[in-house]
CSV table of C-alpha atoms in Angstrom, one decimal:
chain,number,residue,atom,x,y,z
A,1,SER,CA,208.3,229.8,69.1
A,2,ALA,CA,208.8,232.7,71.6
A,3,VAL,CA,212.1,234.0,72.9
A,4,ILE,CA,211.8,235.2,76.6
A,5,SER,CA,214.4,237.3,78.4
A,6,GLN,CA,214.6,238.1,82.2
A,7,LYS,CA,216.3,240.7,84.0
A,8,PRO,CA,218.2,240.6,86.2
A,9,SER,CA,219.8,237.2,85.6
A,10,ARG,CA,220.8,237.0,89.3
A,11,ASP,CA,220.9,239.2,92.4
A,12,ILE,CA,221.9,239.2,95.9
A,13,CYS,CA,219.5,241.1,98.3
A,14,GLN,CA,219.4,242.0,101.9
A,15,ARG,CA,216.6,240.7,104.1
A,16,GLY,CA,213.6,243.1,104.3
A,17,THR,CA,214.0,244.5,100.8
A,18,SER,CA,212.3,243.8,97.5
A,19,LEU,CA,213.4,242.6,94.1
A,20,THR,CA,211.5,243.2,90.9
A,21,ILE,CA,212.1,240.8,88.0
A,22,GLN,CA,211.2,241.6,84.5
A,23,CYS,CA,210.1,239.2,81.8
A,24,GLN,CA,210.1,240.4,78.1
A,25,VAL,CA,208.8,238.3,75.3
A,26,ASP,CA,209.9,238.9,71.6
A,27,SER,CA,206.2,238.6,70.4
A,28,GLN,CA,202.7,239.0,71.7
A,29,VAL,CA,201.4,236.3,74.0
A,30,THR,CA,198.2,235.8,75.8
A,31,MET,CA,199.0,234.1,79.1
A,32,MET,CA,202.1,234.5,81.1
A,33,PHE,CA,203.2,232.6,84.3
A,34,TRP,CA,205.6,232.9,87.1
A,35,TYR,CA,207.3,229.9,88.7
A,36,ARG,CA,209.8,229.3,91.4
A,37,GLN,CA,212.4,226.6,91.4
A,38,GLN,CA,214.8,225.6,94.1
A,39,PRO,CA,218.2,224.6,92.6
A,40,GLY,CA,217.9,220.9,91.7
A,41,GLN,CA,214.2,220.9,92.4
A,42,SER,CA,211.0,220.9,90.6
A,43,LEU,CA,209.1,224.0,89.3
A,44,THR,CA,206.2,225.5,91.4
A,45,LEU,CA,203.5,227.8,89.8
A,46,ILE,CA,203.3,231.1,91.6
A,47,ALA,CA,200.6,232.8,89.5
A,48,THR,CA,199.0,233.4,86.2
A,49,ALA,CA,199.3,236.9,84.7
A,50,ASN,CA,196.9,237.8,81.8
A,51,GLN,CA,196.8,241.3,80.3
A,52,GLY,CA,193.8,243.3,81.5
A,53,SER,CA,193.0,241.3,84.5
A,54,GLU,CA,194.3,240.8,88.0
A,55,ALA,CA,196.9,238.0,88.4
A,56,THR,CA,195.6,234.7,89.9
A,57,TYR,CA,197.7,233.1,92.6
A,58,GLU,CA,198.2,229.5,93.5
A,59,SER,CA,197.7,228.2,96.9
A,60,GLY,CA,200.4,229.4,99.2
A,61,PHE,CA,201.3,232.5,97.3
A,62,VAL,CA,199.7,235.8,98.0
A,63,ILE,CA,199.5,239.2,96.2
A,64,ASP,CA,201.2,241.2,99.0
A,65,LYS,CA,204.3,239.1,98.8
A,66,PHE,CA,204.5,238.6,95.1
A,67,PRO,CA,202.7,241.5,93.3
A,68,ILE,CA,202.6,241.0,89.5
A,69,SER,CA,202.1,243.4,86.7
A,70,ARG,CA,201.1,242.7,83.1
A,71,PRO,CA,200.9,246.0,81.3
A,72,ASN,CA,200.9,244.6,77.8
A,73,LEU,CA,201.1,241.5,75.7
A,74,THR,CA,204.8,241.1,75.8
A,75,PHE,CA,205.8,242.1,79.3
A,76,SER,CA,205.4,241.2,82.9
A,77,THR,CA,207.1,241.8,86.2
A,78,LEU,CA,207.2,239.8,89.5
A,79,THR,CA,208.1,241.5,92.8
A,80,VAL,CA,209.3,239.6,95.6
A,81,SER,CA,208.6,241.7,98.7
A,82,ASN,CA,210.0,241.7,102.2
A,83,LEU,CA,212.7,239.4,101.4
A,84,SER,CA,213.9,236.6,103.7
A,85,PRO,CA,216.4,233.9,103.2
A,86,GLU,CA,213.6,231.5,102.4
A,87,ASP,CA,213.0,233.4,99.2
A,88,SER,CA,216.3,232.4,97.8
A,89,SER,CA,215.4,230.5,94.6
A,90,ILE,CA,215.3,230.7,90.8
A,91,TYR,CA,212.3,232.5,89.4
A,92,LEU,CA,211.2,231.8,86.0
A,93,CYS,CA,208.5,233.3,83.8
A,94,SER,CA,206.8,231.4,80.9
A,95,ALA,CA,204.5,232.5,78.1
A,96,SER,CA,201.7,230.8,76.1
A,97,ARG,CA,200.4,232.2,72.8
A,98,THR,CA,196.8,231.1,73.2
A,99,PHE,CA,194.2,230.6,75.9
A,100,SER,CA,194.0,227.0,74.9
A,101,THR,CA,196.4,224.2,76.1
A,102,ASP,CA,199.4,225.2,74.4
A,103,THR,CA,203.3,225.2,74.5
A,104,GLN,CA,204.7,227.2,77.3
A,105,TYR,CA,208.1,228.9,76.5
A,106,PHE,CA,210.3,229.6,79.4
A,107,GLY,CA,212.8,232.3,80.2
A,108,PRO,CA,216.3,231.6,81.5
A,109,GLY,CA,215.4,232.4,85.2
A,110,THR,CA,216.6,234.9,87.8
A,111,ARG,CA,218.6,233.5,90.5
A,112,LEU,CA,217.8,235.3,93.8
A,113,THR,CA,219.9,235.1,97.0
A,114,VAL,CA,218.8,236.7,100.2
A,115,LEU,CA,221.3,237.3,102.9
M,1,GLN,CA,198.7,216.4,93.6
M,2,GLN,CA,202.2,216.5,92.3
M,3,PRO,CA,202.7,213.9,89.6
M,4,VAL,CA,205.3,211.2,90.4
M,5,GLN,CA,208.1,210.4,87.9
M,6,SER,CA,210.1,207.4,87.7
M,7,PRO,CA,212.8,206.6,87.5
M,8,GLN,CA,214.5,209.4,89.5
M,9,ALA,CA,217.8,209.1,87.6
M,10,VAL,CA,219.1,207.0,84.7
M,11,ILE,CA,222.5,206.6,83.1
M,12,LEU,CA,222.7,205.5,79.5
M,13,ARG,CA,225.4,204.8,76.8
M,14,GLU,CA,224.9,206.5,73.5
M,15,GLY,CA,222.5,204.7,71.3
M,16,GLU,CA,220.5,203.1,74.3
M,17,ASP,CA,216.9,203.6,74.9
M,18,ALA,CA,215.1,205.0,78.0
M,19,VAL,CA,211.5,205.4,79.2
M,20,ILE,CA,210.5,208.0,81.8
M,21,ASN,CA,207.1,207.5,83.4
M,22,CYS,CA,204.8,210.3,84.9
M,23,SER,CA,201.9,209.2,87.0
M,24,SER,CA,199.0,211.2,88.5
M,25,SER,CA,196.4,210.5,91.3
M,26,LYS,CA,194.1,213.0,89.6
M,27,ALA,CA,192.3,213.0,86.2
M,28,LEU,CA,194.5,214.9,83.7
M,29,TYR,CA,193.5,217.0,80.7
M,30,SER,CA,197.1,217.2,79.3
M,31,VAL,CA,200.6,216.3,79.9
M,32,HIS,CA,203.7,218.4,79.0
M,33,TRP,CA,207.2,217.2,78.8
M,34,TYR,CA,210.3,219.5,79.2
M,35,ARG,CA,214.0,219.0,79.3
M,36,GLN,CA,216.1,221.2,81.4
M,37,LYS,CA,219.9,221.5,81.3
M,38,HIS,CA,221.8,222.8,84.3
M,39,GLY,CA,221.4,226.5,84.6
M,40,GLU,CA,219.2,226.8,81.5
M,41,ALA,CA,215.5,227.2,80.8
M,42,PRO,CA,213.3,224.3,80.4
M,43,VAL,CA,212.9,223.3,76.8
M,44,PHE,CA,209.5,222.1,75.4
M,45,LEU,CA,209.4,218.6,74.1
M,46,MET,CA,205.8,217.4,73.8
M,47,ILE,CA,202.2,218.0,74.7
M,48,LEU,CA,199.8,215.1,75.0
M,49,LEU,CA,196.1,216.0,75.1
M,50,LYS,CA,193.2,214.2,76.5
M,51,GLY,CA,191.6,212.5,73.5
M,52,GLY,CA,194.9,211.3,72.1
M,53,GLU,CA,196.3,214.5,70.3
M,54,GLN,CA,200.0,214.9,70.3
M,55,LYS,CA,202.1,218.0,69.7
M,56,GLY,CA,205.9,217.8,69.4
M,57,HIS,CA,208.8,218.4,67.2
M,58,GLU,CA,211.7,216.4,68.3
M,59,LYS,CA,212.8,212.7,67.7
M,60,ILE,CA,211.1,211.7,70.9
M,61,SER,CA,207.8,210.1,71.3
M,62,ALA,CA,205.4,209.8,74.1
M,63,SER,CA,202.1,208.2,75.2
M,64,PHE,CA,199.2,209.2,77.4
M,65,ASN,CA,196.9,206.7,79.1
M,66,GLU,CA,193.9,208.8,80.2
M,67,LYS,CA,192.4,206.0,82.2
M,68,LYS,CA,195.4,205.4,84.3
M,69,GLN,CA,196.4,209.1,84.4
M,70,GLN,CA,199.9,208.1,83.1
M,71,SER,CA,202.3,209.3,80.5
M,72,SER,CA,205.6,207.9,79.2
M,73,LEU,CA,208.4,209.6,77.3
M,74,TYR,CA,210.2,207.4,75.1
M,75,LEU,CA,213.9,208.3,74.1
M,76,THR,CA,215.3,206.0,71.5
M,77,ALA,CA,218.8,205.8,70.2
M,78,SER,CA,219.9,208.4,72.8
M,79,GLN,CA,222.5,211.0,72.0
M,80,LEU,CA,224.8,213.0,74.3
M,81,SER,CA,222.6,216.0,73.8
M,82,TYR,CA,219.8,214.1,75.5
M,83,SER,CA,221.4,214.5,78.9
M,84,GLY,CA,219.6,216.7,81.4
M,85,THR,CA,216.6,216.7,83.8
M,86,TYR,CA,213.1,215.7,82.3
M,87,PHE,CA,210.0,217.1,83.8
M,88,CYS,CA,206.4,216.2,83.2
M,89,GLY,CA,203.8,219.1,83.8
M,90,THR,CA,200.2,218.1,84.3
M,91,GLU,CA,197.2,220.2,83.5
M,92,MET,CA,194.1,219.1,85.4
M,93,THR,CA,191.7,221.6,83.9
M,94,GLY,CA,191.9,222.2,80.1
M,95,ASN,CA,193.0,225.6,78.6
M,96,THR,CA,194.3,227.1,82.0
M,97,GLY,CA,197.9,226.6,81.3
M,98,LYS,CA,198.4,225.7,85.0
M,99,LEU,CA,200.9,223.0,85.1
M,100,ILE,CA,201.9,221.0,88.2
M,101,PHE,CA,205.4,219.6,87.5
M,102,GLY,CA,206.8,216.3,88.8
M,103,GLN,CA,210.0,216.1,90.6
M,104,GLY,CA,212.1,215.5,87.6
M,105,THR,CA,214.1,212.6,86.1
M,106,THR,CA,217.9,213.1,85.6
M,107,LEU,CA,219.2,211.5,82.5
M,108,GLN,CA,222.9,211.1,81.8
M,109,VAL,CA,224.1,209.8,78.4
M,110,LYS,CA,227.7,208.7,78.4
M,111,PRO,CA,230.0,208.1,75.2
């Protein structure tokens, strides 16, 4: 298994600012993913982040709004830019050890509130 | 494209059984099952792959009918610890890791 930590665990931000969320894995992984989850709702995939390549975004999510970095095999960041109240949500990262269909381990999430 | 889970919610007594279904309108490569407790990370339960292979480690079983694009999760002799929200995540194309999650099924186990 893999243990994933996220920082910060929660934050309250002002409209128009940005928040960068860090995701740290305790061992090397190949694929990392970022999801968004409204409280009490399902998870929606934002993007896939593989080391050495640009992140690939799902429909409805763009790089200018959600820039992602993946500098090595244990770390990734997601920035939520130009915040609006609609961005208030829980953001989770997950990781998979292989490029094949495999278990995804999830971090505990970052709860973002935008005022 | 989001898979549909049923039922939306279920309440059980300890020791009772439950079945949670996940149905897709698209052909599936794999189905992943997770359980999430309030305020916590989703926890992996099972993967079912096209072709019949299963991967899992808990006392929970599942099936995957590729022709019907359906999967079912079987919880037998439920325990209090089984309470939570169960999500199925479907992968359309193999080896991408791109999961589309159902809306979730809330399970409450009472003493």
